[in-house]
């Protein structure tokens, strides 16, 4: 990612709503926010501009995102700590930054525009490129390794669980047959195999059939769901009283995990029928959104990539003694 990419193609998703939801939590004299998916730094830049006393900890597992955002946020260098790490290590990142308690947290999950648009990163089925899909380019596991070494069973499970692919077994079966002839190393060959595995009648509806397989592989390569399973509870635990979290997710699996993590903390956990609710059982958080909020039609017209966004937010209303 270099400066020529600019930020022209990239518009931070639901920016106004994110700022509005986090603002009350960041109104104190020395607030701290963590942006667990720094990306191009769009949300971070707006948060730093809106809150002159804010310290921002930005995390991204993509070294190019850290490099790019370090330049973009250089006017705020004295108020930012940018860390190349997985958000799965969020608790350690906060400890090492000497800020174990935070006022706000933002998760803008998934892939960034440059990851999708730079063909050679292998995320997109619309370009022919090596099958890579690593957000962290220093890790070993690539999509090529998954496609060429996982068993038929493992592949089918990933395609079903992470891609919600109805024809997971057929796609996995054809991958196994094709890779026996020659290793599958390019996005185009994989997209062709998926197309051939899906029954023709189904192919006519529902967009490019490779979409679900590519999503599944991306989630597997980057262990996206396990990172979220660790990161979101860590952020919630670190929030001070009145602290707020906002999560933007882009597919139903992320949104489901988010919903579960938030609702688990917004419920009274006491046995039903207690005459006086015990503080230990009372919810630590309240939801700030009713269900998941969606981008407006106006935003979708401006930024089609916001189409699958789902926003949920919560506020800490009680801390443990
Ligand atoms: C949608 S982009 C964020 C865009 C950003 N909010 C902006 O305004 O520019 C998502 C980013 O999260 C990063 N990412 C995804 N999973 C991650 C994880 N487990 N840990 C750290 N970063 C992650 C990706 O590398 C990508 O840069």
Coordinates of C-alpha atoms and ligand atoms in Angstrom, one line a residue:
X1 CA 0.0 0.0 0.0
X2 CA 1.6 3.3 -0.9
X3 CA 0.4 6.9 -0.8
X4 CA -0.6 6.7 -4.5
X5 CA -3.5 4.5 -3.4
X6 CA -4.5 7.5 -1.4
X7 CA -7.7 7.1 0.5
X8 CA -9.8 8.1 -2.5
X9 CA -11.5 4.7 -2.9
X10 CA -12.0 4.2 0.8
X11 CA -14.8 5.7 2.8
X12 CA -15.1 4.8 6.5
X13 CA -18.3 2.9 7.0
X14 CA -21.1 4.5 9.0
X15 CA -18.7 7.1 10.2
X16 CA -21.2 9.6 11.6
X17 CA -23.0 6.9 13.6
X18 CA -19.7 5.5 15.0
X19 CA -18.6 9.0 16.1
X20 CA -22.0 9.7 17.6
X21 CA -22.1 6.5 19.6
X22 CA -18.5 6.8 20.9
X23 CA -18.7 10.6 21.7
X24 CA -20.2 10.4 25.2
X25 CA -17.6 7.9 26.3
X26 CA -14.7 10.1 25.0
X27 CA -15.8 13.4 26.6
X28 CA -13.5 13.1 29.7
X29 CA -10.2 14.9 30.2
X30 CA -7.9 12.1 28.9
X31 CA -9.9 9.5 27.1
X32 CA -8.4 6.3 25.5
X33 CA -9.9 4.5 22.6
X34 CA -8.8 1.3 20.9
X35 CA -9.4 0.9 17.1
X36 CA -9.0 -2.9 16.8
X37 CA -9.1 -2.7 12.9
X38 CA -7.1 0.3 12.0
X39 CA -7.0 -0.3 8.3
X40 CA -6.4 2.9 6.4
X41 CA -7.0 4.9 9.6
X42 CA -10.2 6.5 8.4
X43 CA -12.3 6.1 11.5
X44 CA -9.2 6.7 13.7
X45 CA -8.4 10.0 12.0
X46 CA -12.0 11.2 12.5
X47 CA -12.0 10.2 16.2
X48 CA -8.6 12.0 16.8
X49 CA -9.9 15.1 15.0
X50 CA -13.2 15.1 17.0
X51 CA -11.5 14.6 20.4
X52 CA -8.4 16.8 21.0
X53 CA -7.4 15.0 24.2
X54 CA -8.0 11.5 22.9
X55 CA -5.2 8.9 22.9
X56 CA -5.8 6.2 20.3
X57 CA -4.4 2.7 20.2
X58 CA -4.7 1.3 16.7
X59 CA -4.2 -2.4 16.0
X60 CA -3.9 -4.1 12.6
X61 CA -2.4 -7.4 11.6
X62 CA -1.6 -6.1 8.1
X63 CA 1.9 -4.5 8.2
X64 CA 0.9 -2.3 5.2
X65 CA -2.1 -0.9 7.1
X66 CA 0.2 0.1 10.0
X67 CA 2.7 1.7 7.6
X68 CA -0.1 3.6 5.8
X69 CA -1.9 4.8 8.9
X70 CA 1.4 5.8 10.6
X71 CA 1.8 8.3 7.7
X72 CA -1.8 9.3 7.6
X73 CA -2.1 9.9 11.4
X74 CA 1.4 11.6 11.7
X75 CA -0.2 14.9 12.6
X76 CA -1.5 13.1 15.7
X77 CA 1.7 11.1 16.4
X78 CA 1.9 12.2 20.0
X79 CA -1.6 10.9 20.7
X80 CA -1.4 7.5 18.9
X81 CA 0.1 4.1 19.6
X82 CA -0.1 1.9 16.5
X83 CA 0.6 -1.7 16.9
X84 CA 1.1 -4.5 14.3
X85 CA -0.7 -7.3 16.0
X86 CA -3.8 -9.4 15.9
X87 CA -6.8 -8.0 17.8
X88 CA -6.9 -11.5 19.3
X89 CA -3.9 -10.2 21.4
X90 CA -5.8 -7.0 22.4
X91 CA -5.4 -7.5 26.2
X92 CA -1.6 -7.8 25.8
X93 CA -1.5 -4.8 23.5
X94 CA -3.3 -2.7 26.0
X95 CA -1.0 -3.9 28.8
X96 CA 2.1 -3.2 26.8
X97 CA 0.8 0.3 25.9
X98 CA 0.4 0.9 29.7
X99 CA -3.4 1.5 29.1
X100 CA -5.2 -1.5 30.5
X101 CA -8.4 0.5 31.0
X102 CA -10.1 2.2 28.0
X103 CA -13.1 4.4 27.4
X104 CA -14.0 3.2 23.9
X105 CA -13.4 0.4 21.4
X106 CA -14.1 0.2 17.7
X107 CA -14.2 -3.0 15.6
X108 CA -14.5 -2.5 11.9
X109 CA -14.1 -6.1 10.9
X110 CA -13.1 -7.8 7.7
X111 CA -11.0 -6.8 4.8
X112 CA -9.9 -3.3 3.8
X113 CA -10.3 -1.8 0.3
X114 CA -6.6 -2.1 -0.5
X115 CA -6.6 -5.8 0.5
X116 CA -9.4 -6.3 -1.9
X117 CA -8.2 -4.1 -4.7
X118 CA -4.5 -5.1 -4.8
X119 CA -4.8 -8.1 -7.0
X120 CA -1.6 -9.8 -5.9
X121 CA -2.9 -10.2 -2.3
X122 CA -5.3 -12.9 -3.7
X123 CA -8.4 -11.9 -1.8
X124 CA -10.6 -11.3 -4.9
X125 CA -12.0 -13.8 -7.3
X126 CA -12.4 -11.0 -9.9
X127 CA -8.6 -10.8 -10.5
X128 CA -6.2 -13.6 -11.4
X129 CA -3.6 -13.7 -8.7
X130 CA -1.7 -16.2 -6.5
X131 CA -4.0 -17.7 -3.9
X132 CA -2.7 -15.9 -0.8
X133 CA -5.4 -14.0 1.3
X134 CA -3.1 -13.3 4.3
X135 CA -3.9 -10.1 6.1
X136 CA -0.6 -10.6 8.0
X137 CA 1.9 -11.1 5.2
X138 CA 4.4 -12.5 7.7
X139 CA 2.3 -15.5 8.7
X140 CA 2.9 -18.9 7.0
X141 CA -0.6 -20.2 6.3
X142 CA -1.9 -19.1 2.9
X143 CA -5.1 -19.9 0.9
X144 CA -2.9 -22.0 -1.4
X145 CA -1.8 -24.1 1.5
X146 CA -5.4 -24.6 2.7
X147 CA -6.7 -25.5 -0.7
X148 CA -3.9 -27.9 -1.5
X149 CA -3.3 -29.7 1.8
X150 CA -6.5 -29.8 3.8
X151 CA -8.6 -33.0 3.7
X152 CA -11.9 -33.1 1.8
X153 CA -13.6 -33.2 5.2
X154 CA -11.8 -30.2 6.5
X155 CA -12.4 -28.2 3.3
X156 CA -16.1 -29.1 3.3
X157 CA -16.4 -28.0 6.9
X158 CA -14.8 -24.7 6.3
X159 CA -16.9 -24.0 3.2
X160 CA -20.1 -24.9 5.0
X161 CA -19.3 -23.2 8.4
X162 CA -17.5 -20.1 7.1
X163 CA -18.9 -19.7 3.6
X164 CA -22.4 -21.1 4.3
X165 CA -22.0 -22.9 1.0
X166 CA -24.8 -25.3 0.3
X167 CA -22.6 -27.3 -2.1
X168 CA -19.6 -27.5 0.3
X169 CA -19.1 -31.3 -0.3
X170 CA -19.2 -31.0 -4.1
X171 CA -16.8 -28.0 -4.1
X172 CA -14.4 -29.8 -1.7
X173 CA -14.7 -33.0 -3.8
X174 CA -13.8 -31.1 -7.1
X175 CA -10.9 -29.3 -5.4
X176 CA -9.5 -32.6 -4.3
X177 CA -9.8 -34.1 -7.8
X178 CA -8.3 -31.0 -9.5
X179 CA -5.4 -30.6 -7.2
X180 CA -4.5 -34.3 -7.8
X181 CA -3.8 -33.3 -11.4
X182 CA -1.9 -30.1 -10.6
X183 CA -1.6 -27.9 -7.5
X184 CA -4.2 -25.1 -7.4
X185 CA -2.2 -21.9 -7.1
X186 CA -4.3 -19.1 -8.7
X187 CA -7.6 -17.3 -7.7
X188 CA -8.9 -17.8 -11.3
X189 CA -8.4 -21.6 -11.3
X190 CA -10.1 -21.9 -8.0
X191 CA -13.0 -19.7 -9.1
X192 CA -13.4 -21.9 -12.2
X193 CA -13.4 -25.0 -10.1
X194 CA -16.1 -23.6 -7.8
X195 CA -18.2 -22.6 -10.8
X196 CA -17.9 -26.1 -12.3
X197 CA -18.8 -27.7 -8.9
X198 CA -22.0 -25.8 -8.5
X199 CA -25.1 -27.1 -10.3
X200 CA -25.9 -25.0 -13.4
X201 CA -29.5 -24.2 -12.2
X202 CA -28.2 -22.7 -9.0
X203 CA -25.4 -20.8 -10.7
X204 CA -27.9 -18.6 -12.5
X205 CA -28.9 -16.9 -9.2
X206 CA -27.1 -15.4 -6.2
X207 CA -24.1 -13.7 -7.8
X208 CA -20.7 -15.2 -8.3
X209 CA -20.6 -18.7 -6.8
X210 CA -16.9 -18.2 -5.8
X211 CA -17.9 -15.5 -3.3
X212 CA -18.8 -18.0 -0.6
X213 CA -15.7 -20.1 -1.1
X214 CA -13.4 -17.1 -1.1
X215 CA -15.0 -15.8 2.1
X216 CA -14.6 -19.2 3.8
X217 CA -10.9 -19.4 2.8
X218 CA -10.2 -15.9 4.0
X219 CA -11.8 -16.6 7.4
X220 CA -9.8 -19.8 7.8
X221 CA -6.5 -18.3 6.6
X222 CA -6.8 -15.3 9.0
X223 CA -8.5 -17.2 11.8
X224 CA -10.9 -14.3 11.8
X225 CA -13.6 -15.7 14.0
X226 CA -11.2 -16.9 16.8
X227 CA -9.6 -13.5 16.8
X228 CA -13.0 -11.9 17.3
X229 CA -13.9 -14.4 20.0
X230 CA -10.8 -13.3 22.0
X231 CA -10.8 -9.6 21.1
X232 CA -14.3 -8.6 21.8
X233 CA -14.5 -9.9 25.4
X234 CA -11.0 -8.5 26.0
X235 CA -12.2 -5.0 24.9
X236 CA -15.4 -5.3 26.9
X237 CA -13.5 -6.3 30.0
X238 CA -11.1 -3.3 29.6
X239 CA -13.9 -0.7 29.3
X240 CA -14.3 1.7 32.2
X241 CA -17.7 2.7 33.6
X242 CA -19.6 4.6 30.8
X243 CA -17.1 3.1 28.3
X244 CA -18.6 2.2 24.9
X245 CA -17.9 -0.4 22.2
X246 CA -19.0 -0.2 18.6
X247 CA -18.8 -3.2 16.2
X248 CA -19.2 -3.2 12.5
X249 CA -19.4 -6.6 11.0
X250 CA -19.8 -7.7 7.4
X251 CA -21.1 -11.2 7.4
X252 CA -23.6 -13.2 9.5
X253 CA -21.0 -15.2 11.4
X254 CA -19.2 -12.1 12.7
X255 CA -22.5 -10.5 13.5
X256 CA -23.7 -13.6 15.4
X257 CA -20.6 -13.7 17.5
X258 CA -20.9 -10.0 18.3
X259 CA -24.6 -10.3 19.2
X260 CA -23.8 -13.3 21.5
X261 CA -20.9 -11.5 23.2
X262 CA -23.0 -8.3 23.8
X263 CA -26.2 -9.9 24.9
X264 CA -24.4 -12.2 27.3
X265 CA -23.3 -9.2 29.2
X266 CA -26.5 -7.2 29.0
X267 CA -28.6 -9.9 30.8
X268 CA -29.3 -10.5 34.5
X269 CA -27.6 -13.8 35.2
X270 CA -29.3 -14.5 38.6
X271 CA -31.7 -17.4 39.1
X272 CA -35.3 -16.3 38.3
X273 CA -37.5 -15.3 41.2
X274 CA -34.9 -13.8 43.5
X275 CA -36.7 -11.2 45.7
X276 CA -33.8 -8.8 45.5
X277 CA -31.5 -8.8 42.4
X278 CA -27.9 -9.4 43.5
X279 CA -25.3 -7.0 42.2
X280 CA -23.1 -9.9 41.1
X281 CA -25.9 -11.0 38.7
X282 CA -26.8 -7.7 37.3
X283 CA -25.8 -6.8 33.8
X284 CA -22.5 -5.1 33.2
X285 CA -23.6 -3.5 29.9
X286 CA -26.6 -2.1 28.2
X287 CA -27.2 -2.3 24.4
X288 CA -27.1 1.1 22.6
X289 CA -28.6 -0.4 19.4
X290 CA -31.8 -2.1 18.8
X291 CA -30.8 -5.2 16.8
X292 CA -28.2 -4.4 14.2
X293 CA -28.2 -1.0 12.5
X294 CA -27.7 -0.8 8.8
X295 CA -26.2 1.9 6.6
X296 CA -28.6 4.4 5.1
X297 CA -29.6 4.3 1.5
X298 CA -27.7 7.5 0.9
X299 CA -24.5 5.9 2.3
X300 CA -25.1 2.8 0.1
X301 CA -25.4 5.0 -3.0
X302 CA -22.1 6.6 -2.2
X303 CA -20.3 3.5 -1.0
X304 CA -21.6 0.1 -2.2
X305 CA -19.0 -1.7 -0.1
X306 CA -20.9 -0.7 3.0
X307 CA -23.8 -2.9 1.8
X308 CA -23.2 -5.8 4.1
X309 CA -22.4 -3.7 7.2
X310 CA -24.2 -4.4 10.5
X311 CA -23.5 -2.1 13.5
X312 CA -24.0 -3.0 17.2
X313 CA -22.9 -1.1 20.2
X314 CA -23.0 -1.3 24.0
X315 CA -22.1 0.7 27.1
X316 CA -20.6 -0.4 30.4
X317 CA -23.1 0.4 33.2
X318 CA -21.5 -1.5 36.1
X319 CA -18.0 -2.5 37.0
X320 CA -17.0 -5.4 39.2
X321 CA -16.1 -4.5 42.8
Ligands
LIG1 C1 -12.5 -2.8 7.1 S1 -10.8 -2.6 7.4 C2 -10.8 -1.2 8.6 C3 -10.9 0.1 7.9 C4 -10.8 1.3 8.9 N1 -11.8 1.3 9.9 C5 -10.7 2.6 8.2 O1 -11.5 3.5 8.4 O2 -9.7 2.7 7.4 C6 -10.4 -3.9 8.4 C7 -9.0 -4.0 8.9 O3 -8.9 -5.0 9.9 C8 -7.8 -5.7 9.8 N2 -8.0 -6.9 10.6 C9 -8.8 -7.9 10.3 N3 -8.8 -8.9 11.2 C10 -7.9 -8.4 12.2 C11 -7.4 -9.0 13.4 N4 -7.8 -10.1 13.9 N5 -6.5 -8.2 14.1 C12 -6.0 -7.0 13.6 N6 -6.4 -6.5 12.5 C13 -7.4 -7.2 11.7 C14 -7.5 -5.9 8.4 O4 -6.2 -6.1 8.1 C15 -8.0 -4.5 7.8 O5 -7.0 -3.6 7.6

